[in-house]
Amino acid sequence: MRYIGGHVSISGGLPHAIENTVKIGGNCLQIFAGSPRLWFRKPFPDAEVKTFLSGMKQNNFGPVFIHALYLVNLASQNIELLEKSIASLVIDIQNGARISSAGVIVHIGSHMGAGFASVKDQLVAVIQRILGETQDCDLILENAAGQNGKIG
């Protein structure tokens, strides 16, 4: 089976992603698990997960992906920003596992001019930590064009 879909809104609740995908004739989808520009993340409500999974099955949908918020920077030297990045990704991956997501896609971040070599060990440790705190959903590292110290 071939899959086609899009990045659809969950505004109004997670099950709306199914409706929005059906409207465009899709059979797979990508969502943000919350606003892509706000740190706030929370677990999906159980009732919404149940309805979403039922809709996925009923519509014979293929993979679903979650895109992490844009604020994440796994290479940040700012500890507060780094911890927020980790916490938001952990919640996104946990949500992904609950909805049988094929993975959570994340932009790795930027070394902010410090150079990749200076953040490489931190990146490895942070990714290992995130994977150690989650299960049943992959973390997908999205590539970047390298502008402004972006990694990937």
mmCIF file of C-alpha atoms in Angstrom:
data_model
loop_
_atom_site.group_PDB
_atom_site.id
_atom_site.type_symbol
_atom_site.label_atom_id
_atom_site.label_comp_id
_atom_site.label_asym_id
_atom_site.label_seq_id
_atom_site.Cartn_x
_atom_site.Cartn_y
_atom_site.Cartn_z
ATOM 1 C CA MET A 1 0.000 0.000 0.000
ATOM 2 C CA ARG A 2 1.176 3.505 -0.766
ATOM 3 C CA TYR A 3 0.767 6.261 1.761
ATOM 4 C CA ILE A 4 0.033 9.908 1.236
ATOM 5 C CA GLY A 5 -0.846 12.446 3.865
ATOM 6 C CA GLY A 6 0.135 15.735 5.342
ATOM 7 C CA HIS A 7 0.881 17.660 8.467
ATOM 8 C CA VAL A 8 -2.583 18.167 9.931
ATOM 9 C CA SER A 9 -3.985 20.098 12.865
ATOM 10 C CA ILE A 10 -5.157 18.579 16.141
ATOM 11 C CA SER A 11 -6.944 21.802 17.059
ATOM 12 C CA GLY A 12 -10.064 20.804 18.955
ATOM 13 C CA GLY A 13 -8.524 17.511 20.038
ATOM 14 C CA LEU A 14 -6.375 14.668 18.772
ATOM 15 C CA PRO A 15 -9.222 12.886 16.896
ATOM 16 C CA HIS A 16 -9.555 15.933 14.627
ATOM 17 C CA ALA A 17 -6.285 14.850 13.004
ATOM 18 C CA ILE A 18 -8.128 11.829 11.579
ATOM 19 C CA GLU A 19 -10.934 14.016 10.210
ATOM 20 C CA ASN A 20 -8.439 16.493 8.759
ATOM 21 C CA THR A 21 -6.492 13.712 7.062
ATOM 22 C CA VAL A 22 -9.644 12.150 5.590
ATOM 23 C CA LYS A 23 -10.623 15.589 4.207
ATOM 24 C CA ILE A 24 -7.411 15.759 2.169
ATOM 25 C CA GLY A 25 -7.712 12.153 0.988
ATOM 26 C CA GLY A 26 -4.753 11.006 3.058
ATOM 27 C CA ASN A 27 -4.019 7.713 4.764
ATOM 28 C CA CYS A 28 -1.077 8.769 6.952
ATOM 29 C CA LEU A 29 -0.300 11.923 8.889
ATOM 30 C CA GLN A 30 2.034 14.093 10.896
ATOM 31 C CA ILE A 31 0.971 16.277 13.827
ATOM 32 C CA PHE A 32 2.333 18.595 16.447
ATOM 33 C CA ALA A 33 1.407 17.268 19.901
ATOM 34 C CA GLY A 34 0.787 20.868 20.965
ATOM 35 C CA SER A 35 1.791 24.316 19.818
ATOM 36 C CA PRO A 36 5.127 24.149 17.955
ATOM 37 C CA ARG A 37 6.155 27.464 19.514
ATOM 38 C CA LEU A 38 5.274 26.932 23.198
ATOM 39 C CA TRP A 39 7.063 24.772 25.766
ATOM 40 C CA PHE A 40 3.865 23.468 27.313
ATOM 41 C CA ARG A 41 3.357 19.756 26.670
ATOM 42 C CA LYS A 42 0.990 17.320 28.354
ATOM 43 C CA PRO A 43 -0.066 13.712 27.870
ATOM 44 C CA PHE A 44 -2.892 13.153 25.412
ATOM 45 C CA PRO A 45 -6.194 12.489 27.236
ATOM 46 C CA ASP A 46 -7.065 8.771 27.372
ATOM 47 C CA ALA A 47 -10.447 9.250 25.675
ATOM 48 C CA GLU A 48 -8.823 11.117 22.773
ATOM 49 C CA VAL A 49 -6.191 8.399 22.360
ATOM 50 C CA LYS A 50 -8.896 5.726 22.233
ATOM 51 C CA THR A 51 -10.915 7.652 19.635
ATOM 52 C CA PHE A 52 -7.793 8.424 17.597
ATOM 53 C CA LEU A 53 -6.659 4.785 17.510
ATOM 54 C CA SER A 54 -10.155 3.672 16.543
ATOM 55 C CA GLY A 55 -10.189 6.218 13.714
ATOM 56 C CA MET A 56 -6.771 5.067 12.511
ATOM 57 C CA LYS A 57 -8.017 1.481 12.329
ATOM 58 C CA GLN A 58 -11.403 2.352 10.841
ATOM 59 C CA ASN A 59 -9.766 4.381 8.052
ATOM 60 C CA ASN A 60 -6.969 1.850 7.465
ATOM 61 C CA PHE A 61 -4.356 4.544 8.053
ATOM 62 C CA GLY A 62 -0.660 3.961 7.756
ATOM 63 C CA PRO A 63 2.039 5.644 9.801
ATOM 64 C CA VAL A 64 1.548 8.650 12.024
ATOM 65 C CA PHE A 65 4.413 10.914 13.024
ATOM 66 C CA ILE A 66 4.697 13.611 15.662
ATOM 67 C CA HIS A 67 6.884 16.627 14.939
ATOM 68 C CA ALA A 68 8.585 18.036 18.033
ATOM 69 C CA LEU A 69 8.262 21.709 18.795
ATOM 70 C CA TYR A 70 10.576 24.151 17.069
ATOM 71 C CA LEU A 71 12.107 25.500 20.289
ATOM 72 C CA VAL A 72 14.064 22.303 21.023
ATOM 73 C CA ASN A 73 17.843 22.693 21.059
ATOM 74 C CA LEU A 74 19.678 19.559 22.161
ATOM 75 C CA ALA A 75 22.992 21.372 21.673
ATOM 76 C CA SER A 76 22.170 24.318 23.923
ATOM 77 C CA GLN A 77 24.705 25.360 26.535
ATOM 78 C CA ASN A 78 21.843 26.999 28.461
ATOM 79 C CA ILE A 79 20.872 24.330 31.023
ATOM 80 C CA GLU A 80 17.304 25.632 31.424
ATOM 81 C CA LEU A 81 16.716 25.509 27.657
ATOM 82 C CA LEU A 82 18.335 22.084 27.420
ATOM 83 C CA GLU A 83 16.152 20.648 30.211
ATOM 84 C CA LYS A 84 13.005 22.112 28.626
ATOM 85 C CA SER A 85 14.051 20.538 25.328
ATOM 86 C CA ILE A 86 14.528 17.143 26.944
ATOM 87 C CA ALA A 87 11.263 17.306 28.907
ATOM 88 C CA SER A 88 9.190 18.288 25.875
ATOM 89 C CA LEU A 89 10.723 15.531 23.759
ATOM 90 C CA VAL A 90 10.104 12.909 26.435
ATOM 91 C CA ILE A 91 6.416 13.866 26.571
ATOM 92 C CA ASP A 92 6.159 13.874 22.765
ATOM 93 C CA ILE A 93 7.726 10.402 22.583
ATOM 94 C CA GLN A 94 5.459 9.106 25.351
ATOM 95 C CA ASN A 95 2.463 10.514 23.471
ATOM 96 C CA GLY A 96 3.804 8.933 20.307
ATOM 97 C CA ALA A 97 3.956 5.527 21.962
ATOM 98 C CA ARG A 98 0.359 5.902 23.154
ATOM 99 C CA ILE A 99 -0.919 6.559 19.605
ATOM 100 C CA SER A 100 1.340 3.957 17.935
ATOM 101 C CA SER A 101 3.361 6.650 16.196
ATOM 102 C CA ALA A 102 6.138 5.573 13.862
ATOM 103 C CA GLY A 103 8.304 8.235 15.473
ATOM 104 C CA VAL A 104 8.847 11.738 16.760
ATOM 105 C CA ILE A 105 10.707 14.010 14.364
ATOM 106 C CA VAL A 106 12.985 16.638 15.888
ATOM 107 C CA HIS A 107 15.328 19.332 14.650
ATOM 108 C CA ILE A 108 18.479 18.704 16.693
ATOM 109 C CA GLY A 109 19.232 22.356 17.297
ATOM 110 C CA SER A 110 22.199 24.669 16.916
ATOM 111 C CA HIS A 111 25.673 24.856 18.398
ATOM 112 C CA MET A 112 25.254 28.666 18.230
ATOM 113 C CA GLY A 113 28.667 29.196 16.687
ATOM 114 C CA ALA A 114 30.578 27.027 19.161
ATOM 115 C CA GLY A 115 31.219 24.352 16.523
ATOM 116 C CA PHE A 116 29.916 20.805 16.296
ATOM 117 C CA ALA A 117 32.955 19.324 18.041
ATOM 118 C CA SER A 118 32.151 21.330 21.171
ATOM 119 C CA VAL A 119 28.612 19.891 21.490
ATOM 120 C CA LYS A 120 29.012 16.392 20.039
ATOM 121 C CA ASP A 121 29.433 14.602 23.381
ATOM 122 C CA GLN A 122 26.513 16.506 24.884
ATOM 123 C CA LEU A 123 24.286 15.531 21.954
ATOM 124 C CA VAL A 124 25.124 11.857 22.361
ATOM 125 C CA ALA A 125 24.475 11.989 26.115
ATOM 126 C CA VAL A 126 21.199 13.895 25.740
ATOM 127 C CA ILE A 127 19.851 11.568 23.052
ATOM 128 C CA GLN A 128 20.835 8.532 25.136
ATOM 129 C CA ARG A 129 19.067 10.070 28.142
ATOM 130 C CA ILE A 130 15.883 10.731 26.153
ATOM 131 C CA LEU A 131 15.865 7.214 24.730
ATOM 132 C CA GLY A 132 16.504 5.807 28.202
ATOM 133 C CA GLU A 133 13.429 7.609 29.557
ATOM 134 C CA THR A 134 11.124 6.474 26.746
ATOM 135 C CA GLN A 135 10.173 3.370 24.835
ATOM 136 C CA ASP A 136 7.948 2.069 22.053
ATOM 137 C CA CYS A 137 8.393 5.102 19.786
ATOM 138 C CA ASP A 138 11.411 6.091 17.723
ATOM 139 C CA LEU A 139 13.179 9.446 17.796
ATOM 140 C CA ILE A 140 13.849 10.681 14.259
ATOM 141 C CA LEU A 141 16.594 13.291 13.860
ATOM 142 C CA GLU A 142 15.689 15.653 11.022
ATOM 143 C CA ASN A 143 18.529 16.970 8.933
ATOM 144 C CA ALA A 144 19.219 20.675 8.543
ATOM 145 C CA ALA A 145 21.009 22.690 5.909
ATOM 146 C CA GLY A 146 23.688 23.798 8.366
ATOM 147 C CA GLN A 147 22.756 27.460 8.423
ATOM 148 C CA ASN A 148 23.550 29.434 11.566
ATOM 149 C CA GLY A 149 25.196 26.503 13.323
ATOM 150 C CA LYS A 150 22.234 24.152 12.872
ATOM 151 C CA ILE A 151 23.119 20.501 13.374
ATOM 152 C CA GLY A 152 21.928 17.580 11.322
#
